[in-house]
Coordinates of C-alpha atoms in Angstrom, one line a residue:
M121 CA 10.9 -42.2 -50.4
S122 CA 13.6 -44.6 -51.5
T123 CA 13.2 -46.7 -54.5
T124 CA 15.9 -49.2 -53.6
E125 CA 13.6 -51.4 -51.6
Q126 CA 12.6 -54.7 -53.2
P127 CA 9.1 -54.2 -54.6
V128 CA 6.3 -56.4 -53.4
P129 CA 5.3 -58.8 -56.2
I130 CA 2.1 -57.6 -57.9
R131 CA 0.2 -60.8 -57.1
T132 CA 1.1 -60.3 -53.4
L133 CA 0.0 -56.7 -53.6
V134 CA -3.3 -57.7 -55.1
R135 CA -3.8 -60.3 -52.4
R136 CA -3.0 -57.9 -49.6
D137 CA -4.6 -54.7 -50.8
A138 CA -8.4 -54.6 -50.8
T139 CA -8.4 -51.2 -52.5
L140 CA -6.5 -52.5 -55.4
R141 CA -8.7 -55.6 -55.7
R142 CA -11.8 -53.3 -55.8
L143 CA -10.2 -51.1 -58.5
L144 CA -9.4 -54.1 -60.6
T145 CA -12.9 -55.5 -60.2
V146 CA -14.4 -52.1 -61.2
T147 CA -12.0 -52.1 -64.2
L148 CA -13.1 -55.6 -65.3
V149 CA -16.8 -54.8 -65.0
D150 CA -16.4 -51.5 -66.9
T151 CA -14.4 -53.0 -69.7
L152 CA -16.8 -55.9 -70.2
G153 CA -19.5 -53.3 -70.8
R154 CA -17.2 -51.2 -73.0
G155 CA -16.1 -54.2 -75.1
A156 CA -19.6 -55.3 -75.9
F157 CA -21.0 -51.8 -76.4
F158 CA -18.4 -50.3 -78.7
T159 CA -18.2 -53.4 -80.8
L160 CA -21.9 -52.8 -81.7
T161 CA -22.2 -49.1 -81.7
S162 CA -21.3 -48.0 -85.2
L163 CA -23.0 -51.0 -86.8
Y164 CA -26.2 -50.4 -84.8
L165 CA -26.3 -46.7 -85.7
I166 CA -25.6 -47.4 -89.4
T167 CA -27.5 -50.6 -90.1
I168 CA -30.3 -50.5 -87.5
V169 CA -31.0 -46.8 -86.9
G170 CA -30.1 -45.8 -90.5
I171 CA -27.8 -42.9 -89.7
P172 CA -25.3 -42.4 -92.6
A173 CA -21.7 -43.5 -91.9
V174 CA -20.3 -40.0 -92.5
A175 CA -22.8 -38.6 -89.9
V176 CA -21.8 -41.2 -87.4
G177 CA -18.2 -40.3 -87.8
L178 CA -19.0 -36.6 -87.4
G179 CA -21.0 -37.2 -84.3
L180 CA -18.3 -39.3 -82.6
T181 CA -15.7 -36.7 -83.6
V182 CA -17.7 -34.0 -81.8
A183 CA -18.0 -36.2 -78.8
G184 CA -14.3 -36.7 -78.9
A185 CA -13.8 -32.9 -78.5
V186 CA -16.1 -33.0 -75.5
G187 CA -13.8 -35.7 -74.0
V188 CA -10.8 -33.5 -74.4
A189 CA -12.4 -30.7 -72.3
S190 CA -13.8 -33.2 -69.8
S191 CA -10.3 -34.7 -69.1
L192 CA -9.0 -31.2 -68.2
V193 CA -12.0 -30.1 -66.1
F194 CA -12.4 -33.3 -64.1
G195 CA -8.6 -33.5 -63.5
H196 CA -8.9 -30.1 -61.7
L197 CA -12.0 -31.1 -59.9
A198 CA -10.3 -34.2 -58.5
D199 CA -8.0 -32.0 -56.5
R200 CA -10.9 -30.1 -55.0
F201 CA -13.6 -32.7 -54.4
S202 CA -14.0 -36.3 -53.5
A203 CA -12.6 -38.5 -56.2
R204 CA -14.7 -41.4 -55.0
R205 CA -18.0 -39.5 -55.2
M206 CA -17.1 -38.2 -58.6
L207 CA -16.4 -41.6 -59.9
V208 CA -19.7 -42.9 -58.5
W209 CA -21.6 -40.1 -60.3
L210 CA -19.6 -40.5 -63.5
H211 CA -20.3 -44.2 -63.6
L212 CA -24.0 -43.5 -63.1
V213 CA -24.0 -40.9 -65.9
Q214 CA -22.1 -43.1 -68.3
G215 CA -24.3 -46.1 -67.6
L216 CA -27.5 -44.2 -68.2
A217 CA -26.0 -42.5 -71.3
L218 CA -25.1 -45.9 -72.8
I219 CA -28.6 -47.2 -72.2
S220 CA -29.9 -44.0 -73.8
Y221 CA -28.3 -45.0 -77.1
V222 CA -31.4 -47.1 -77.8
L223 CA -33.3 -43.7 -78.1
V224 CA -30.8 -42.3 -80.7
H225 CA -32.6 -41.7 -84.0
D226 CA -30.7 -38.9 -85.8
L227 CA -27.4 -36.9 -85.7
P228 CA -28.4 -34.4 -83.0
T229 CA -29.5 -37.1 -80.6
L230 CA -26.3 -39.1 -81.4
I231 CA -24.1 -36.0 -80.7
A232 CA -25.9 -35.4 -77.4
T233 CA -25.7 -39.0 -76.2
A234 CA -22.2 -39.7 -77.4
S235 CA -21.0 -36.4 -75.9
V236 CA -22.4 -37.4 -72.4
V237 CA -20.8 -40.8 -72.7
T238 CA -17.4 -39.4 -73.7
L239 CA -17.6 -36.7 -71.0
A240 CA -18.1 -39.3 -68.3
Q241 CA -15.5 -41.7 -69.8
Q242 CA -12.7 -39.2 -70.2
G243 CA -13.5 -37.4 -67.0
G244 CA -13.5 -40.7 -65.2
G245 CA -10.1 -41.5 -66.6
S246 CA -8.6 -38.3 -65.1
V247 CA -10.3 -38.8 -61.7
R248 CA -9.2 -42.5 -61.7
G249 CA -5.7 -41.5 -62.5
A250 CA -5.7 -39.1 -59.5
A251 CA -7.1 -41.8 -57.3
V252 CA -4.4 -44.2 -58.2
G253 CA -1.7 -41.6 -57.7
R254 CA -2.9 -41.0 -54.2
A255 CA -3.7 -44.5 -53.2
F256 CA -0.3 -46.1 -54.1
P257 CA 3.3 -45.0 -53.5
G258 CA 5.6 -44.1 -56.3
T259 CA 7.2 -47.5 -56.6
E260 CA 3.8 -49.2 -57.1
R261 CA 1.9 -46.8 -59.3
V262 CA 3.1 -47.9 -62.7
R263 CA 2.7 -51.6 -61.8
V264 CA -0.8 -50.9 -60.6
R265 CA -1.6 -49.1 -63.8
A266 CA -0.1 -51.9 -65.8
T267 CA -2.2 -54.4 -64.0
M268 CA -5.3 -52.4 -64.6
R269 CA -4.3 -52.2 -68.3
T270 CA -4.0 -56.0 -68.4
V271 CA -7.4 -56.4 -66.8
T272 CA -8.8 -53.8 -69.3
N273 CA -7.7 -55.9 -72.2
V274 CA -9.1 -59.1 -70.7
G275 CA -12.4 -57.3 -70.1
I276 CA -12.6 -55.7 -73.6
G277 CA -11.7 -59.0 -75.2
V278 CA -14.4 -60.9 -73.4
G279 CA -16.9 -58.2 -74.0
T280 CA -16.1 -58.1 -77.7
A281 CA -16.5 -61.9 -77.8
L282 CA -19.9 -61.6 -76.1
A283 CA -21.0 -59.0 -78.7
A284 CA -20.8 -61.8 -81.3
V285 CA -24.2 -63.0 -80.0
P286 CA -26.2 -60.0 -81.1
L287 CA -24.1 -59.7 -84.2
A288 CA -25.1 -63.3 -85.1
I289 CA -28.8 -62.7 -84.4
G290 CA -28.7 -59.4 -86.3
T291 CA -31.9 -57.9 -85.1
G292 CA -32.5 -54.5 -83.6
E293 CA -33.8 -56.0 -80.4
A294 CA -30.7 -58.1 -79.9
Y295 CA -28.5 -55.0 -80.3
R296 CA -30.6 -53.0 -77.9
V297 CA -30.7 -55.6 -75.2
T298 CA -27.0 -56.0 -75.3
M299 CA -26.5 -52.2 -75.2
V300 CA -28.8 -51.9 -72.2
L301 CA -27.0 -54.7 -70.4
S302 CA -23.7 -52.9 -71.1
G303 CA -24.9 -49.7 -69.6
A304 CA -26.2 -51.7 -66.6
L305 CA -22.7 -52.9 -65.9
F306 CA -21.6 -49.3 -65.3
L307 CA -24.5 -48.8 -62.9
A308 CA -23.3 -51.9 -61.0
S309 CA -19.7 -50.5 -61.0
A310 CA -21.0 -47.3 -59.3
V311 CA -21.9 -49.5 -56.3
L312 CA -18.4 -51.0 -56.3
V313 CA -16.7 -47.6 -56.6
A314 CA -18.7 -46.3 -53.6
G315 CA -16.8 -48.9 -51.5
L316 CA -13.4 -47.4 -52.2
P317 CA -11.8 -45.9 -49.0
A318 CA -12.0 -42.1 -49.1
V319 CA -8.9 -41.8 -46.9
R320 CA -6.7 -43.2 -49.7
V321 CA -8.2 -41.9 -52.9
D322 CA -9.7 -38.5 -52.0
A323 CA -6.7 -36.4 -50.9
A324 CA -3.0 -36.2 -51.3
P325 CA -0.9 -36.2 -48.1
A326 CA -0.6 -32.7 -46.8
D327 CA 3.0 -32.9 -45.9
R328 CA 4.4 -34.1 -49.2
T329 CA 5.5 -32.3 -52.4
D330 CA 7.4 -35.3 -53.8
T331 CA 6.0 -37.8 -56.2
G332 CA 7.9 -41.0 -55.2
T333 CA 11.3 -40.9 -56.7
I334 CA 12.2 -37.1 -56.9
V335 CA 11.5 -34.0 -54.9
R336 CA 10.4 -31.1 -57.1
R337 CA 12.1 -27.7 -56.7
E338 CA 8.8 -26.0 -57.7
P339 CA 6.4 -24.9 -54.9
S340 CA 3.3 -27.0 -54.3
G341 CA 0.1 -25.8 -56.0
R342 CA 1.9 -25.2 -59.3
S343 CA -0.4 -25.1 -62.3
P344 CA 0.3 -27.7 -65.0
Y345 CA -0.3 -25.0 -67.6
R346 CA 2.8 -23.2 -66.4
D347 CA 4.9 -26.3 -66.2
L348 CA 6.5 -26.3 -69.7
R349 CA 8.4 -29.5 -69.1
F350 CA 5.2 -31.4 -68.3
L351 CA 3.3 -29.8 -71.2
A352 CA 6.1 -30.9 -73.5
V353 CA 6.0 -34.5 -72.2
T354 CA 2.2 -34.5 -72.5
A355 CA 2.3 -33.3 -76.1
L356 CA 5.0 -35.7 -77.2
T357 CA 3.5 -38.8 -75.5
G358 CA 0.2 -37.8 -77.0
L359 CA 1.8 -37.7 -80.4
F360 CA 3.3 -41.1 -79.8
G361 CA -0.1 -42.2 -78.7
M362 CA -1.4 -42.0 -82.2
Q363 CA 0.0 -45.6 -82.5
F364 CA -3.3 -46.7 -80.9
G365 CA -5.3 -45.3 -83.8
L366 CA -2.7 -46.6 -86.2
F367 CA -3.4 -50.2 -85.0
E368 CA -7.1 -49.8 -84.7
V369 CA -7.8 -47.8 -87.8
G370 CA -4.8 -47.9 -90.1
V371 CA -3.7 -51.5 -89.9
P372 CA -7.1 -53.1 -90.9
I373 CA -7.3 -50.8 -93.9
W374 CA -3.7 -51.4 -94.9
V375 CA -4.1 -55.2 -94.7
V376 CA -7.2 -55.2 -96.8
Q377 CA -6.3 -52.6 -99.4
H378 CA -2.5 -52.8 -99.7
T379 CA -1.4 -56.3 -98.9
V380 CA -1.9 -59.8 -100.5
A381 CA -2.6 -61.3 -97.1
P382 CA -6.1 -62.6 -96.6
D383 CA -8.6 -60.1 -95.2
V384 CA -9.3 -62.5 -92.3
V385 CA -5.8 -61.8 -90.9
V386 CA -7.0 -58.5 -89.5
S387 CA -8.7 -60.3 -86.6
P388 CA -5.7 -62.4 -85.5
L389 CA -3.5 -59.3 -85.6
L390 CA -5.8 -57.6 -83.2
L391 CA -5.7 -60.7 -81.1
V392 CA -1.9 -60.7 -81.1
N393 CA -2.0 -57.2 -79.7
T394 CA -4.4 -58.2 -76.9
V395 CA -2.6 -61.3 -75.9
I396 CA 0.8 -59.5 -75.7
V397 CA -0.6 -56.7 -73.6
V398 CA -2.3 -59.2 -71.2
L399 CA 0.9 -61.4 -70.9
L400 CA 3.6 -58.7 -70.9
Q401 CA 2.2 -55.4 -69.8
V402 CA 3.1 -55.8 -66.1
R403 CA 6.5 -57.5 -66.8
L404 CA 7.7 -55.0 -69.3
S405 CA 6.7 -52.1 -67.0
R406 CA 9.6 -52.9 -64.7
G407 CA 12.2 -50.3 -64.7
T408 CA 9.8 -47.4 -65.3
D409 CA 9.2 -46.5 -61.7
T410 CA 11.9 -43.7 -61.8
V411 CA 12.1 -40.7 -64.2
A412 CA 15.5 -41.9 -65.5
G413 CA 14.1 -45.4 -66.1
A414 CA 11.0 -44.1 -67.9
A415 CA 13.2 -42.0 -70.1
R416 CA 15.3 -45.0 -71.1
V417 CA 12.3 -47.2 -71.8
M418 CA 10.6 -44.5 -73.8
R419 CA 13.7 -44.2 -76.1
H420 CA 13.7 -47.9 -76.7
A421 CA 9.9 -47.8 -77.5
G422 CA 10.6 -45.2 -80.1
W423 CA 13.1 -47.4 -81.9
V424 CA 10.9 -50.4 -81.7
M425 CA 7.9 -48.5 -83.1
A426 CA 10.0 -47.2 -86.0
V427 CA 10.9 -50.8 -86.8
A428 CA 7.2 -51.8 -86.6
C429 CA 6.4 -49.1 -89.2
G430 CA 9.0 -50.5 -91.5
L431 CA 7.6 -53.9 -91.1
W432 CA 4.0 -52.7 -91.8
A433 CA 5.3 -51.1 -94.9
A434 CA 7.3 -54.1 -96.0
A435 CA 4.1 -56.3 -95.8
G436 CA 2.8 -54.2 -98.7
W437 CA 5.8 -54.9 -100.9
V438 CA 5.0 -58.6 -101.2
R439 CA 3.2 -59.3 -104.5
G440 CA 1.8 -62.5 -106.0
D441 CA -1.5 -64.4 -106.4
D442 CA -0.8 -67.8 -104.8
W443 CA -0.5 -68.9 -101.2
V444 CA 3.3 -68.3 -100.9
P445 CA 3.2 -64.4 -101.2
A446 CA 0.1 -64.5 -99.0
A447 CA 1.9 -66.5 -96.3
I448 CA 5.0 -64.3 -96.5
A449 CA 2.9 -61.1 -96.2
T450 CA 1.0 -62.6 -93.3
A451 CA 4.2 -63.6 -91.5
V452 CA 5.6 -60.0 -91.9
L453 CA 2.3 -58.6 -90.6
V454 CA 2.4 -60.8 -87.5
V455 CA 6.0 -59.7 -86.7
A456 CA 5.0 -56.1 -87.2
A457 CA 2.1 -56.6 -84.8
V458 CA 4.4 -58.0 -82.2
A459 CA 6.9 -55.1 -82.5
H460 CA 4.0 -52.6 -82.5
S461 CA 2.6 -54.2 -79.3
L462 CA 5.9 -54.2 -77.5
A463 CA 6.3 -50.5 -78.3
E464 CA 2.8 -49.8 -77.1
I465 CA 3.1 -51.4 -73.7
T466 CA 6.6 -50.0 -72.9
S467 CA 5.7 -46.5 -74.0
S468 CA 2.5 -46.7 -72.0
A469 CA 4.4 -47.7 -68.9
A470 CA 6.9 -44.9 -69.4
G471 CA 4.2 -42.4 -69.9
W472 CA 2.3 -43.4 -66.8
A473 CA 5.4 -43.1 -64.7
L474 CA 6.2 -39.6 -66.0
S475 CA 2.6 -38.4 -65.6
F476 CA 3.0 -39.2 -61.9
E477 CA 6.6 -38.5 -61.2
L478 CA 6.7 -35.1 -62.8
A479 CA 3.7 -33.9 -60.9
P480 CA 3.5 -32.4 -57.4
A481 CA 1.5 -34.6 -55.1
D482 CA -1.1 -31.9 -54.2
R483 CA -2.0 -31.3 -57.9
V484 CA -2.0 -34.9 -59.1
G485 CA -5.5 -34.6 -60.4
A486 CA -4.9 -31.5 -62.5
Y487 CA -1.7 -33.0 -63.9
Q488 CA -3.5 -36.2 -64.7
G489 CA -6.2 -34.2 -66.5
V490 CA -3.7 -32.4 -68.6
Y491 CA -1.8 -35.5 -69.4
G492 CA -5.0 -37.3 -70.5
T493 CA -5.8 -34.5 -73.0
G494 CA -2.7 -35.6 -75.0
Y495 CA -4.1 -39.0 -75.7
A496 CA -7.6 -37.6 -76.2
V497 CA -6.4 -35.2 -78.9
A498 CA -4.3 -38.0 -80.4
A499 CA -7.4 -40.2 -80.6
M500 CA -9.2 -37.4 -82.4
I501 CA -6.6 -36.8 -85.1
A502 CA -5.1 -40.3 -85.5
P503 CA -7.6 -41.6 -88.1
T504 CA -7.0 -38.5 -90.3
V505 CA -3.2 -38.5 -89.8
V506 CA -2.9 -42.3 -90.5
T507 CA -5.1 -42.1 -93.6
L508 CA -3.1 -39.1 -95.1
T509 CA 0.2 -40.8 -94.4
A510 CA 0.4 -44.6 -94.4
I511 CA -2.8 -45.3 -96.4
D512 CA -2.5 -42.6 -99.0
L513 CA 1.3 -42.5 -99.4
G514 CA 2.2 -46.1 -98.8
T515 CA 5.9 -46.7 -97.9
V516 CA 6.6 -42.9 -97.8
G517 CA 3.8 -42.4 -95.4
W518 CA 5.0 -45.2 -93.1
G519 CA 8.4 -43.6 -93.2
I520 CA 6.8 -40.3 -92.1
L521 CA 5.1 -42.0 -89.2
A522 CA 8.3 -43.8 -88.2
V523 CA 10.1 -40.4 -87.9
V524 CA 7.2 -38.9 -86.0
F525 CA 7.1 -41.8 -83.5
L526 CA 10.9 -42.0 -83.1
G527 CA 11.2 -38.2 -82.8
S528 CA 8.5 -37.9 -80.1
A529 CA 9.9 -40.8 -78.1
L530 CA 13.4 -39.4 -78.2
G531 CA 12.0 -36.0 -77.2
V532 CA 10.3 -37.5 -74.2
G533 CA 13.5 -39.3 -73.3
A534 CA 15.6 -36.2 -73.5
I535 CA 13.2 -34.1 -71.4
A536 CA 12.8 -36.8 -68.8
G537 CA 16.5 -37.6 -68.7
R538 CA 17.2 -33.9 -68.0
A539 CA 14.5 -33.9 -65.3
A540 CA 16.1 -36.9 -63.6
R541 CA 19.5 -35.1 -63.6
T542 CA 18.3 -31.8 -62.3
T543 CA 16.0 -32.9 -59.5
I544 CA 16.9 -33.8 -56.0
P545 CA 16.7 -37.6 -55.4
T546 CA 15.1 -38.7 -52.1

C-alpha cells in the first residue's frame, strides 16, 4: 500500500465512515464514565468507606498487576475470537464491576472489584487496538487513534467536571449514585459496540502480511515474544510512558511541596495538558504514519521531554515570599506543562504508529496486547520511580528522569530507523 496518496482530512473521514463515528461515540461515553468515576474513587474509599489510604494504594497496585496480564491475554484472544463480541462482554463486565464498587467495604473486596475493573479496562484496550488496526488502513490508523485520544480527553474532562456535583454534596449517597451512573454508561456502550461491523473489526485480511507502509520479511504468525525488535520498542516506549505518571502524580506533589507557586496552580496545569491534547493531538500526529516518520518524531519528543524536566526543576529554584517569585514560578510551571504536553502527544502518536507498523497483520491483536503491557507496567512503577527521583532528589532527580526519557526516545528512534531502512517499502 502506498503512502504517497493525499490522506483524507480526518473530519471528512469521520463524516464518511460510520464505523469511526461509532468508535468515537463509544469512546466519548466510556470516558465520561471514567472521568466521573475515577475522580471520586479514592476519596470515596478513604472518606466514605473508611479504608486506610495505604490499603487503597495497595489494592489498586494489585489491580494494576492484573491489568498487565489482561492486556497480554486479551491481545492474543483478539486474534482468535470476535473482537466485537469481546468488547461487548468487556463493557458489560466493566460496567457491572464499577457499579459493584458501592459494595466494597474492606481491602479484599476492593482488590477483587478493582481487579475486575482493571482486567476489563486493560483487556478492552488491547482488543480495541486490534479492532482499529483491522478496520483502518495504515495511513489512517494513527490519525484515528489521535482522534480517539482527543475525544478521550474531552470525555474525561467533562466527566471530571460532573464529579464536582457529588464532591460538593459530600454525602455517601451522592458518591454512590454517581458511581452507579458511571457504570451504567459502560452498559450503554456495550449496546453501541454491538453495532460495529464484524467484517471490519473481527479479522485481518487473509492475503496480507504487510502493515501499511512496510512489508515484513518475517513469516506471518510470528510470535511477538520472539520479535526482539518489537519487544525493545515496547519496553522503551513503556519507559517513556512514565511521563503520564509524572504529570499526574509527581507534578502536583512537586508544585505543592517544592515550589513557591500557589497550590491552586495544580488544577490549571492539568487543564493546560488537557487543552493541548484536545487541540493538537491530531495535528501533531502528522508525519508518524511511516516507520521512518515515527522514529524522527520520537527522537524530537525525547529532547522536548528533557527540556520539560529541566523546566519542572527550574520552577523549584525560585525562592521568595511575595507575589513576584510566585508569579515567576507559576510562569515556569506553565511553560513546563506545555513542553511536557507536546512531548506527550508526539511520543504517543509515534508509539501508536510503531505498534501497528512493526506488527504482521495476522497477529495485530497479540502485538497490541504486548505493546499495551509496556504502558501498564509503566503505570504501576511510575509513582514509585517519580517519588524516588524528582520528589526525593530534587534537581538531581529531574536530571535522572530527563536522561531516562531522552535515552528511551533515542533508543526507539534508533530501532525504528533501522527497521525503516531494512524493510521492503511497498
